XYZ file of C-alpha atoms in Angstrom:
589
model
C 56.716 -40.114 32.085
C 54.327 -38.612 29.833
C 52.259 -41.030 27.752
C 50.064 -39.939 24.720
C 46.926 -41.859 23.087
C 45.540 -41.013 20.021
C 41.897 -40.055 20.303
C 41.248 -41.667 17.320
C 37.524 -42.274 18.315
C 36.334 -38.920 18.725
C 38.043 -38.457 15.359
C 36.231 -40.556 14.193
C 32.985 -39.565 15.460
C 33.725 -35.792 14.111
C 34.778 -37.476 10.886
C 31.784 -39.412 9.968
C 29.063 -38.388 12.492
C 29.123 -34.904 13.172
C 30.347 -33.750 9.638
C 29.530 -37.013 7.581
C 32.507 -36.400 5.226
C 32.120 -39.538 3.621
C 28.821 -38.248 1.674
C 30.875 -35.556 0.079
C 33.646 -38.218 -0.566
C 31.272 -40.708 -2.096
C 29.809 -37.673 -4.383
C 32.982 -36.257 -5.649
C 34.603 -38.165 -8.227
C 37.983 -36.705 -7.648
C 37.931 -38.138 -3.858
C 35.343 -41.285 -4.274
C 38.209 -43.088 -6.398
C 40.594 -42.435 -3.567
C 39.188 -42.332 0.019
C 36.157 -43.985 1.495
C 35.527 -44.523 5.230
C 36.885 -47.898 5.632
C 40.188 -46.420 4.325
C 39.812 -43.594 6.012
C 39.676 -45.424 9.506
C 42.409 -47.653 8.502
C 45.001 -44.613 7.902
C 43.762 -43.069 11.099
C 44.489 -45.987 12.780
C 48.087 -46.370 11.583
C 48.583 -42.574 11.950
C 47.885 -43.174 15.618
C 50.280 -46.513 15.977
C 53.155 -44.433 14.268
C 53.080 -41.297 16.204
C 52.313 -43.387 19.576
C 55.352 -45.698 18.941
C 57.853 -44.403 16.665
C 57.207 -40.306 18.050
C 55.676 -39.489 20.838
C 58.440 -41.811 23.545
C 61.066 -39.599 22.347
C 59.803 -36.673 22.308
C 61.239 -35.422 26.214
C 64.566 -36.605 25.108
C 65.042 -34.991 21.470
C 63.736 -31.946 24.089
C 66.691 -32.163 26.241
C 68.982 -33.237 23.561
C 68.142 -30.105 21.253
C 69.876 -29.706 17.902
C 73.635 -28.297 17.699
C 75.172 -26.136 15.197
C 79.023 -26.413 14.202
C 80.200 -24.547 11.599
C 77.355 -24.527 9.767
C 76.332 -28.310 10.053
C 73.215 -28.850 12.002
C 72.656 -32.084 13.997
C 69.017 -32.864 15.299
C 68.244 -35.587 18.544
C 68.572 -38.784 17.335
C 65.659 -40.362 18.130
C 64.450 -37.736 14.874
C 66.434 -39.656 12.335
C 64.619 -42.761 12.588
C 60.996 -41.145 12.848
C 61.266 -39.162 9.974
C 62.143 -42.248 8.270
C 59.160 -44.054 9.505
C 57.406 -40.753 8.361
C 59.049 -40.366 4.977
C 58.788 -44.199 4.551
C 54.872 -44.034 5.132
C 54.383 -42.000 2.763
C 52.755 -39.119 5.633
C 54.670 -36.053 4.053
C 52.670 -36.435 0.851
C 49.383 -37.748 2.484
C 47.288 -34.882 0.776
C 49.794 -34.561 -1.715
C 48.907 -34.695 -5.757
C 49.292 -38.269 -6.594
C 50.276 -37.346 -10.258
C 53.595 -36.421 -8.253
C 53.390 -39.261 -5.782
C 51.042 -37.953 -2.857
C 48.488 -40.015 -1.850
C 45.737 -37.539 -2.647
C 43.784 -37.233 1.086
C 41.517 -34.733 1.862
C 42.463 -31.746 4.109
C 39.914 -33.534 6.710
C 41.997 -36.718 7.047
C 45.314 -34.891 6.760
C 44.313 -32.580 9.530
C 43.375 -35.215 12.072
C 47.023 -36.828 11.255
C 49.271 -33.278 11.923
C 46.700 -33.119 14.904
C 48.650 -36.700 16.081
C 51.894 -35.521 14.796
C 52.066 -32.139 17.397
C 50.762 -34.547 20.203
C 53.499 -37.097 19.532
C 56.274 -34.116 19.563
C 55.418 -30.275 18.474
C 59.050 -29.722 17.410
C 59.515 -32.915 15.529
C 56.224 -32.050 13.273
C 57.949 -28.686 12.096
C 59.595 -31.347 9.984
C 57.594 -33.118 7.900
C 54.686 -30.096 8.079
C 56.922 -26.971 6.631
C 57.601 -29.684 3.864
C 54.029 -30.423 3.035
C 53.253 -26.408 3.068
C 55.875 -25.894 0.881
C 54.512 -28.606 -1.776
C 51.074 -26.799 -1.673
C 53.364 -23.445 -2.746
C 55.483 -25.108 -5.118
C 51.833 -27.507 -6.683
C 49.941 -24.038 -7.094
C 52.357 -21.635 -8.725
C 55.516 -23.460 -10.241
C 55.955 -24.324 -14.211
C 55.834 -28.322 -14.428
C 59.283 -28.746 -14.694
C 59.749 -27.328 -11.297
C 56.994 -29.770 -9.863
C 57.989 -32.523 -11.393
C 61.986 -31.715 -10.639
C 60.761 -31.244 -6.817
C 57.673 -32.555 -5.412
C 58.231 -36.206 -5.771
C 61.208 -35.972 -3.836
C 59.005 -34.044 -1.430
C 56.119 -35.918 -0.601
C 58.752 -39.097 -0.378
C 60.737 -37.422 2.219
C 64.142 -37.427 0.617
C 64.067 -33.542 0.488
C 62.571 -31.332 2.787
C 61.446 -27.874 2.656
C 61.404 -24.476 4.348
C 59.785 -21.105 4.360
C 62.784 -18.251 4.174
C 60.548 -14.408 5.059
C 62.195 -12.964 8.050
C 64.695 -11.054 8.102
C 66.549 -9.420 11.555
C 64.687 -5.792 9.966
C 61.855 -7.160 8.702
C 59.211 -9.260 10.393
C 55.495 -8.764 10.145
C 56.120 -6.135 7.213
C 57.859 -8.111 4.191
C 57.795 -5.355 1.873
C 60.769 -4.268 4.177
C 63.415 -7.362 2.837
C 66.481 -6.785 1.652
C 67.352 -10.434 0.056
C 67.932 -9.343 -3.869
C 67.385 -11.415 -6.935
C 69.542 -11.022 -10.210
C 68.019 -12.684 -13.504
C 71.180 -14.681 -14.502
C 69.345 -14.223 -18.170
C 69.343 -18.799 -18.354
C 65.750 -19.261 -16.318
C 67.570 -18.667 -13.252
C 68.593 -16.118 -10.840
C 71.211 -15.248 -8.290
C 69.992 -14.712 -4.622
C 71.488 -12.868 -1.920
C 70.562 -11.945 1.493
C 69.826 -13.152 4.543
C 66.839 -15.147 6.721
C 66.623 -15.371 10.094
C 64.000 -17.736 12.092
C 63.870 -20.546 9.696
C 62.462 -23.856 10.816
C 64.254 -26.671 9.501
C 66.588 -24.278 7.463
C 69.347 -26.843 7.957
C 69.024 -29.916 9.049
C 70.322 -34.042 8.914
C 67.217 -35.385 8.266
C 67.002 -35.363 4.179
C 69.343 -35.319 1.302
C 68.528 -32.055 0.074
C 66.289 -28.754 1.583
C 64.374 -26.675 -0.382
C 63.871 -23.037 0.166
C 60.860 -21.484 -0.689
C 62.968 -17.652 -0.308
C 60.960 -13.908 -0.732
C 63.368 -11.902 -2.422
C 63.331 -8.921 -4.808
C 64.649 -7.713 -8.115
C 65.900 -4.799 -9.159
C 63.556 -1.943 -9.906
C 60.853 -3.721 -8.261
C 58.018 -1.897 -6.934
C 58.330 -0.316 -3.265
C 57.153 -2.721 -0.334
C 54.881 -5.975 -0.659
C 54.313 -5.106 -4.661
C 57.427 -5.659 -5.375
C 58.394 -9.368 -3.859
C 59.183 -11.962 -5.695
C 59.101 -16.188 -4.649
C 62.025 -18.705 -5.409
C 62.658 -22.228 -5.284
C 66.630 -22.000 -3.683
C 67.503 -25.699 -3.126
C 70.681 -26.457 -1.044
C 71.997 -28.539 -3.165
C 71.638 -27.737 -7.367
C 69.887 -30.590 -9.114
C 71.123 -32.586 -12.343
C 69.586 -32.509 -15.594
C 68.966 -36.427 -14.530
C 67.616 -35.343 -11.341
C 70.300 -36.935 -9.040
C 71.797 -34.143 -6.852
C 74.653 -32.067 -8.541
C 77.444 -29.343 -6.529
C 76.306 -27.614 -3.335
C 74.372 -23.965 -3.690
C 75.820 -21.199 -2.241
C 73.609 -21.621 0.622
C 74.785 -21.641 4.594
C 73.511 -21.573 8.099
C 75.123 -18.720 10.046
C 73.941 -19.827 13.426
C 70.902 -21.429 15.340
C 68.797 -19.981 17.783
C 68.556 -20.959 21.721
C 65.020 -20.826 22.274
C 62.700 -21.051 25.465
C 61.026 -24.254 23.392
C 60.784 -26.698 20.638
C 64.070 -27.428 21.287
C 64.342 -30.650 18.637
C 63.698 -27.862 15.709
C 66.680 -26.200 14.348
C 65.766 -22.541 14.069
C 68.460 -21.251 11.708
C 70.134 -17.596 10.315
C 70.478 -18.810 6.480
C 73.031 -17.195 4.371
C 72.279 -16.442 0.342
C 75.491 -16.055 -1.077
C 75.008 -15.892 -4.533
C 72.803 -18.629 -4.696
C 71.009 -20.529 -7.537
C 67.481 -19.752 -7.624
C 64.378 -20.593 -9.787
C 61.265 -18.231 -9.971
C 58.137 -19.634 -8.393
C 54.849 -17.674 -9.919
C 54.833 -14.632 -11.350
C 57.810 -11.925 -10.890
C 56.574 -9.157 -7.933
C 53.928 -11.733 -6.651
C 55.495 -13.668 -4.586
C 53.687 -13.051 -1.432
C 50.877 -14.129 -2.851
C 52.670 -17.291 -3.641
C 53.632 -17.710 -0.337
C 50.696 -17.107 1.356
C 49.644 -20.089 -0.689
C 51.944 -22.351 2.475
C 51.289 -19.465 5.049
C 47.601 -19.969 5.017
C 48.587 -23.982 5.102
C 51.153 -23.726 8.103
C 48.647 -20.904 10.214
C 45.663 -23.803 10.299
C 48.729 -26.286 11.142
C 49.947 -24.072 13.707
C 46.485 -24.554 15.043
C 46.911 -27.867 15.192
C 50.344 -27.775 17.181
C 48.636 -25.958 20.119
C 45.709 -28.421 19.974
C 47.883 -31.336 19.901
C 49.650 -29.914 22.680
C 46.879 -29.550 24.653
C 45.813 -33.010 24.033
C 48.946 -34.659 25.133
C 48.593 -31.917 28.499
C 45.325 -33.112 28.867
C 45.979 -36.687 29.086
C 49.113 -36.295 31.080
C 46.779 -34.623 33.746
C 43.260 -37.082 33.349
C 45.795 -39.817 34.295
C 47.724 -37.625 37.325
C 44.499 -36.771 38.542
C 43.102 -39.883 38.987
C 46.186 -41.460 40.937
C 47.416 -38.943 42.887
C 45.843 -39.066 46.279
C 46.166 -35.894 48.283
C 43.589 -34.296 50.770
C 40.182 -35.726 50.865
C 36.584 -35.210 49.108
C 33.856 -33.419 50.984
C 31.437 -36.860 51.569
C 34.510 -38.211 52.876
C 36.228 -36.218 55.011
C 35.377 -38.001 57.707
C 37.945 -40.637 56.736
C 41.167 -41.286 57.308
C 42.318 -42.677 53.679
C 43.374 -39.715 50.783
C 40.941 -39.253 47.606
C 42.559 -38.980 44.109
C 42.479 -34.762 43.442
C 39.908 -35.351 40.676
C 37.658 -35.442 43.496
C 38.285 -31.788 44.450
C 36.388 -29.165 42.615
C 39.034 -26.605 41.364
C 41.013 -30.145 39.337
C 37.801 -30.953 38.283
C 37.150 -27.378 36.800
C 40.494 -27.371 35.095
C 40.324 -30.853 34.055
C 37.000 -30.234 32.313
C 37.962 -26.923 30.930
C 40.595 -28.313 29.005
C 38.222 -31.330 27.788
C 35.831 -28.990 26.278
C 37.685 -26.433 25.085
C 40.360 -29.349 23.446
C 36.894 -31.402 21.717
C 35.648 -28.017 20.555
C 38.710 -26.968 18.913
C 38.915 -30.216 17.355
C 35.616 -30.037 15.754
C 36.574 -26.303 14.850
C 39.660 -27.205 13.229
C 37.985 -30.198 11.515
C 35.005 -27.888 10.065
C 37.668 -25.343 8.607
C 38.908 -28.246 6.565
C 35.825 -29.293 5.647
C 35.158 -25.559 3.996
C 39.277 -26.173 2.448
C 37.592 -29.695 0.909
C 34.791 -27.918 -0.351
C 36.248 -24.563 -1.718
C 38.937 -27.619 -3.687
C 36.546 -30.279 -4.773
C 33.261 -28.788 -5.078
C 32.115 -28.955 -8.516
C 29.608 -26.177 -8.446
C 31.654 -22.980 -8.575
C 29.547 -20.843 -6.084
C 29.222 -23.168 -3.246
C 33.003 -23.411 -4.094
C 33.409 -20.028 -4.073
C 31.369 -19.308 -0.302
C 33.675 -22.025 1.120
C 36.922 -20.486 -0.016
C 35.433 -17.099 1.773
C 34.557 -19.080 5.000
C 37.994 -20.755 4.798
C 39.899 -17.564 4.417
C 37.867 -15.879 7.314
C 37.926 -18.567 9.637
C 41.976 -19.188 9.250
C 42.862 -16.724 11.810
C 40.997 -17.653 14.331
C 42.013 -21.073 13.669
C 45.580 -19.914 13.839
C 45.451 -17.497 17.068
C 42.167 -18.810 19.101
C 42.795 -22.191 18.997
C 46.316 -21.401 19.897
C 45.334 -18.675 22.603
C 43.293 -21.347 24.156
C 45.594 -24.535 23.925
C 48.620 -22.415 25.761
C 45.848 -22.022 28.768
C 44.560 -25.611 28.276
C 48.438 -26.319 28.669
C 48.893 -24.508 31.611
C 46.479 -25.729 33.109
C 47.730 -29.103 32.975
C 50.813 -28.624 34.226
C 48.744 -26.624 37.465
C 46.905 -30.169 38.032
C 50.317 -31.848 38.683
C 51.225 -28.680 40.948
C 54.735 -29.111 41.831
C 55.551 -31.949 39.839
C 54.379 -30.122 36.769
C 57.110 -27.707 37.306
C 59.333 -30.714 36.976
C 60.989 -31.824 33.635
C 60.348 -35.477 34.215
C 56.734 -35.191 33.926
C 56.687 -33.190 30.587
C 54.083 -30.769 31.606
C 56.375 -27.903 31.377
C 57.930 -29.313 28.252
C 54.390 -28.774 26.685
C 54.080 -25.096 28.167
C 57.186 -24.257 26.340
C 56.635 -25.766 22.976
C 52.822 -23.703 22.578
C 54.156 -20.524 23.491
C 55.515 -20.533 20.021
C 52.102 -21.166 18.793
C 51.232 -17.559 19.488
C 54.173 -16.099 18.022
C 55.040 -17.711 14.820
C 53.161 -17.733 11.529
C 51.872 -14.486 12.118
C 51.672 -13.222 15.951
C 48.087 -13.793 16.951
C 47.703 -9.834 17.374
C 48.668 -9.313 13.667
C 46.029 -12.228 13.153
C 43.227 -10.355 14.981
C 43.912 -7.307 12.670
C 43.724 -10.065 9.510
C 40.513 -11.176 10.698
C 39.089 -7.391 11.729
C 40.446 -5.366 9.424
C 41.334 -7.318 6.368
C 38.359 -10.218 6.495
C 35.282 -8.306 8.325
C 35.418 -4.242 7.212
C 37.035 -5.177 3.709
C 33.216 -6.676 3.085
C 31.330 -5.106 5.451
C 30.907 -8.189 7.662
C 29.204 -10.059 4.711
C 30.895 -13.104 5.085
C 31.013 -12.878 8.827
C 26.988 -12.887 8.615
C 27.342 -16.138 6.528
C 27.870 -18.092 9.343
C 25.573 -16.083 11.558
C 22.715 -17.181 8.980
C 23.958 -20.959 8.517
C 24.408 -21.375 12.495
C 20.622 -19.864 12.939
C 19.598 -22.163 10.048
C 20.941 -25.026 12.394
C 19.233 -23.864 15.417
C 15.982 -23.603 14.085
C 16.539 -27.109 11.998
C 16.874 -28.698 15.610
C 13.691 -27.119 17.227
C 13.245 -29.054 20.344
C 16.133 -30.499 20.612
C 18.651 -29.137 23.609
C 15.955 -25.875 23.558
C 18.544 -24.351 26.788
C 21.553 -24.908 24.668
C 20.442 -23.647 21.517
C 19.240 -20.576 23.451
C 22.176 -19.750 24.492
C 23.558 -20.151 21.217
C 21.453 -18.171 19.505
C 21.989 -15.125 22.065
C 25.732 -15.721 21.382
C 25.010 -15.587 17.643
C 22.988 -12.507 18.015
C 26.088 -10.404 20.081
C 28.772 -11.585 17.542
C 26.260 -9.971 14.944
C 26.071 -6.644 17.462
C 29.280 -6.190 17.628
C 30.356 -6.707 14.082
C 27.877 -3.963 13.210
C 29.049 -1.558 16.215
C 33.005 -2.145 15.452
C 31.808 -1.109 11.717
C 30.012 1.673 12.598
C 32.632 2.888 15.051
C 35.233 2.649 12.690
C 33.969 4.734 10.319
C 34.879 7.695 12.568
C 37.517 6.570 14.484
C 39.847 4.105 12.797
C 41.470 2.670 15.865
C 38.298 0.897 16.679
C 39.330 -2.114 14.859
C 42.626 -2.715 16.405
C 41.207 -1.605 19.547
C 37.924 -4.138 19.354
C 40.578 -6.731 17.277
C 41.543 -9.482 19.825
C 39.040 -9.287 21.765
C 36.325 -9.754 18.390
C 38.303 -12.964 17.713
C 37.955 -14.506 21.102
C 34.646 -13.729 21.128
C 33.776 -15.077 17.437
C 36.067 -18.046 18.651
C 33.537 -19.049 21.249
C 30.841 -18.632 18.890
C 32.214 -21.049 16.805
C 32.826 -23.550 19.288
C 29.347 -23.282 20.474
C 28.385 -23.964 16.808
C 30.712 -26.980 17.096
C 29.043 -28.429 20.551
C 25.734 -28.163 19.532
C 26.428 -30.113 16.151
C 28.436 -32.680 18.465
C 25.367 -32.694 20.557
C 22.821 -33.263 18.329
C 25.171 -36.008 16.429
C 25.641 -38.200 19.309
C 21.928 -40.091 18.705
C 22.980 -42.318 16.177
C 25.813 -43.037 17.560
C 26.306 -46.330 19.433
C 29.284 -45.532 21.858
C 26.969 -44.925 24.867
C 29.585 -43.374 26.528
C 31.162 -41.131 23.872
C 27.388 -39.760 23.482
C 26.958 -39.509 27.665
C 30.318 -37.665 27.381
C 29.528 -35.244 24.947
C 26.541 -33.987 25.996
C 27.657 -33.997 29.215
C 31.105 -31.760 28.201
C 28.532 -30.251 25.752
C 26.539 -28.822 28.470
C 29.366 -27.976 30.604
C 30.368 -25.507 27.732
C 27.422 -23.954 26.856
C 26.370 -22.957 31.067
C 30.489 -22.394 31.719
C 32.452 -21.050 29.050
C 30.386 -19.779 26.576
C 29.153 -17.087 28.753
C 32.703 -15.322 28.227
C 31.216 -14.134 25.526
C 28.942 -11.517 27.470
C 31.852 -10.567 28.625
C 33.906 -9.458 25.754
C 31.155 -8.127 24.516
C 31.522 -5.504 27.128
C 35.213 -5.043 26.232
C 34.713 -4.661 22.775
C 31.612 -2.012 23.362
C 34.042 0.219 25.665
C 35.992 0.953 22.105
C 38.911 2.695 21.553
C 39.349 5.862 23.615
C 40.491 4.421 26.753
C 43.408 2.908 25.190
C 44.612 6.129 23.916
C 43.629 8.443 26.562
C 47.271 7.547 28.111
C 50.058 9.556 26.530
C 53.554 8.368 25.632
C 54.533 9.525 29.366
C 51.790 8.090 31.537
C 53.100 4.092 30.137
């Protein structure tokens, strides 16, 4: 019973009010020959028709359906065949693809606001097609040509898929731990062996060939991350003509049985001796891979948000038909009042709204800074996007996420009971974005990235960037929404406390930055979307959609005197350091 409905306008409105993308577009002569608005809101529009129609109905049965393993064949839910077709067909895989190899050469802004529809439409499903696209950004950045032109046509069409092979059962967060060994077979390729465990679409009956993107290492290589390497490991060997040739020495021991995403086959894949082909340069793999890993963390983003979108609608439309209990001006009456009338729906109903437009925006600005740091032609305004990019990808990976599993939850507590019940696909949603948090990175190990790697590494220099260009903003709109740019700017000034104190802390006690970690990305998280309502805000006056613009600022304001205060509040937590978590010893847990 649950419906989905792209919100193509506020898209829209992001798109080409808030951020005006199509100025940069119309300036940049690598995008101005292939995008403009018109086309922009034409794909958008037939983004949302296919993952409405040809996704999103099917996505509660491919759930219960699941995918089944027998002896190493994998079989997805049906309903999958015939989307990814539609998908593959469309040309979506390769939507920001290189068109020299047959992508259509989008922008990261466009492409985002498509996987945004795909993870609405069904989470599981998008694994799919998305892992493929990462895997083409790996395999465009740091293979020879032959390799790209052997491989990403195929790609971006949809014929072949790909997947991401790190885990192994030993070695999780910490790579440099991997066993899988590569042998230079002395012809330009090598022999892999080892084994992967957690690999989305590792197997699958979707595409005529899969291509592994596999860490491995060769002998003598140096001790831990230093020494991996990246290879291409395709399932099945390819011609000299390109047609496929005799089947690689590649297997799936087993799927998982998960609490969620059922439709996506999480496999145990054998190396056996396979073929392999090395991607990059030999011991620098990871930084090859992180290449799709930075890629699939903003899209992992994106899966809670579309989540939340789809949980949001679900309950909008439950809690304006289910009658139970009555309003206070009514309850005088005998007749029951839809449960949007009651404040506590209303609360979570609204919570979800704002917190689901702001991460939109968010997400949407963090590919604006991935547009800029690609097809900027002046090298140092490239160069400060890159850093904002890189800075901001955690916390789009584990806020947005954070927050879309309690936007989630919340949906499922405005149906009550019935959003305990399969039918309604509440729950179904609940279990698909508790992945979110895990995968890609747990969003702990992403609060460290953004503490310890992204703030101390520079001293909080590029964390003061957007301290200085969301001040800029405030005092640029004087005047305008003084109570909300306030508030802002007090929120701005404790993020830029708290940097310094976690600093200064840390420089005694080391522990202060794991300690202050999660907490310092929440908090910058809410910054951020601040930044995001108060742009929204201030857009919505030349824009002609009365009620969009009543709506915003409305949801706008409900942010700012609601949830942004939270911020106060970690700052608190993050100010009460480190010692209190390790006053306990290993006996007092």
């Amino acid at each position: 019973m649950s419906q989905y409905q792209a919100p193509v306008n506020d898209m829209n409105f992001l798109l080409f009010d808030v951020f005006k993308v199509q100025e940069f577009w119309a300036n940049n002569d690598a995008l101005s020959e292939a995008i403009d608005l018109d086309t922009a809101k034409a794909i958008l529009e037939e983004s949302a028709k296919v993952t409405e129609q040809a996704i999103a109905p099917f996505s509660r049965e491919a759930d219960e359906t699941g995918v089944s393993w027998d002896d190493g064949t994998v079989t997805t839910p049906t309903a999958y065949k015939n989307a990814f077709n539609v998908i593959a067909e469309g040309g979506w895989i390769g939507l920001a693809g290189d068109p020299e190899f047959g992508g259509m050469g989008m922008p990261k802004t466009l492409a985002g606001m498509h996987e945004e529809m795909m993870c609405s439409a069904d989470l599981a499903f998008a694994l799919y097609p998305g892992l493929t696209a990462g895997a083409c950004l790996a395999i465009h950045a740091h293979a020879t040509e032959d390799l790209k032109n052997t491989y990403l046509p195929n790609m971006y069409a949809g014929t072949w898929a790909g997947s991401m092979c790190l885990t192994e059962a030993h070695a999780g967060t910490d790579l440099g731990l991997i066993k899988t060994k590569a042998i230079d077979n002395g012809d330009g390729s090598y022999e892999i062996t080892g084994s992967k465990i957690f690999i989305s679409g590792g197997e699958q009956d979707l595409t005529d060939n899969i291509v592994h993107l596999v860490l491995a290492k060769l002998p003598g290589a140096p001790e831990g991350s230093r020494g991996i390497s990246l290879f291409i490991v395709p399932k099945f060997n390819i011609n000299d003509d390109g047609s496929l040739g005799s089947e690689n020495k590649v297997t799936c021991g087993s799927i998982e049985h998960k609490m969620g995403i059922h439709g996506s086959a999480t496999c145990v894949m054998n190396f056996d001796g396979s073929k392999g082909f090395l991607v990059g340069e030999i011991n620098k793999g990871l930084a090859c891979m992180f290449t799709m890993m930075n890629y699939e963390r903003l899209l992992v983003g994106l899966q809670g948000l579309g989540a939340a979108e789809r949980s949001y609608q679900n309950a909008l439309a439950y809690a304006l038909d289910r009658g139970q209990g009555k309003g206070l001006p009514r309850m005088k009456e005998g007749a029951t009042d839809p449960i949007i009338v009651h404040p506590d729906v209303r609360r979570m109903l609204l919570n979800m709204k704002a917190m689901n437009e702001g991460g939109r925006a968010f997400t949407t600005y963090v590919s604006t800074q991935l547009d800029a740091a690609k097809y900027q032609p002046d090298p140092a305004l490239a160069k400060i996007s890159a850093a904002k990019a890189q800075l901001l990808t955690p916390i789009a990976k584990a806020f947005v996420t954070d927050i879309s599993l309690d936007m989630c939850i919340a949906g499922q507590q405005v149906f009550g009971g019935h959003g305990y019940v399969r039918e309604w696909g509440q729950e179904q949603l609940v279990r698909d974005t508790r992945i979110t948090q895990i995968y890609e990175g747990t969003n702990g190990v992403q609060a460290l990235d953004l503490m310890g790697r992204k703030v101390a590494m520079d001293g909080g220099e590029t964390a003061k960037l957007f301290a200085i260009e969301i001040k800029q903003f405030i005092a640029e709109q004087s005047g305008v929404f003084p109570t909300e740019m306030a508030a802002l700017s007090d929120a701005v000034d404790d993020l830029v406390a708290v940097t310094t104190t976690v600093l200064t802390k840390a420089a005694i006690n080391p522990n202060e930055i794991g300690a202050a970690s999660v907490d310092y990305l929440h908090l910058f998280g809410y910054v951020m979307y601040g930044y995001m309502w108060a742009k929204m805000m201030v857009a919505v006056s030349d824009v002609e959609d009365k009620k969009l613009a009543s709506s915003k600022i409305k949801t706008g304001r409900y942010y700012f005197q609601r949830l942004l205060p939270k911020v106060a509040s970690l700052k608190l937590q993050i100010e009460a350091g480190a010692e209190i978590l390790f006053s306990h010893d290993t006996d007092d847990f």
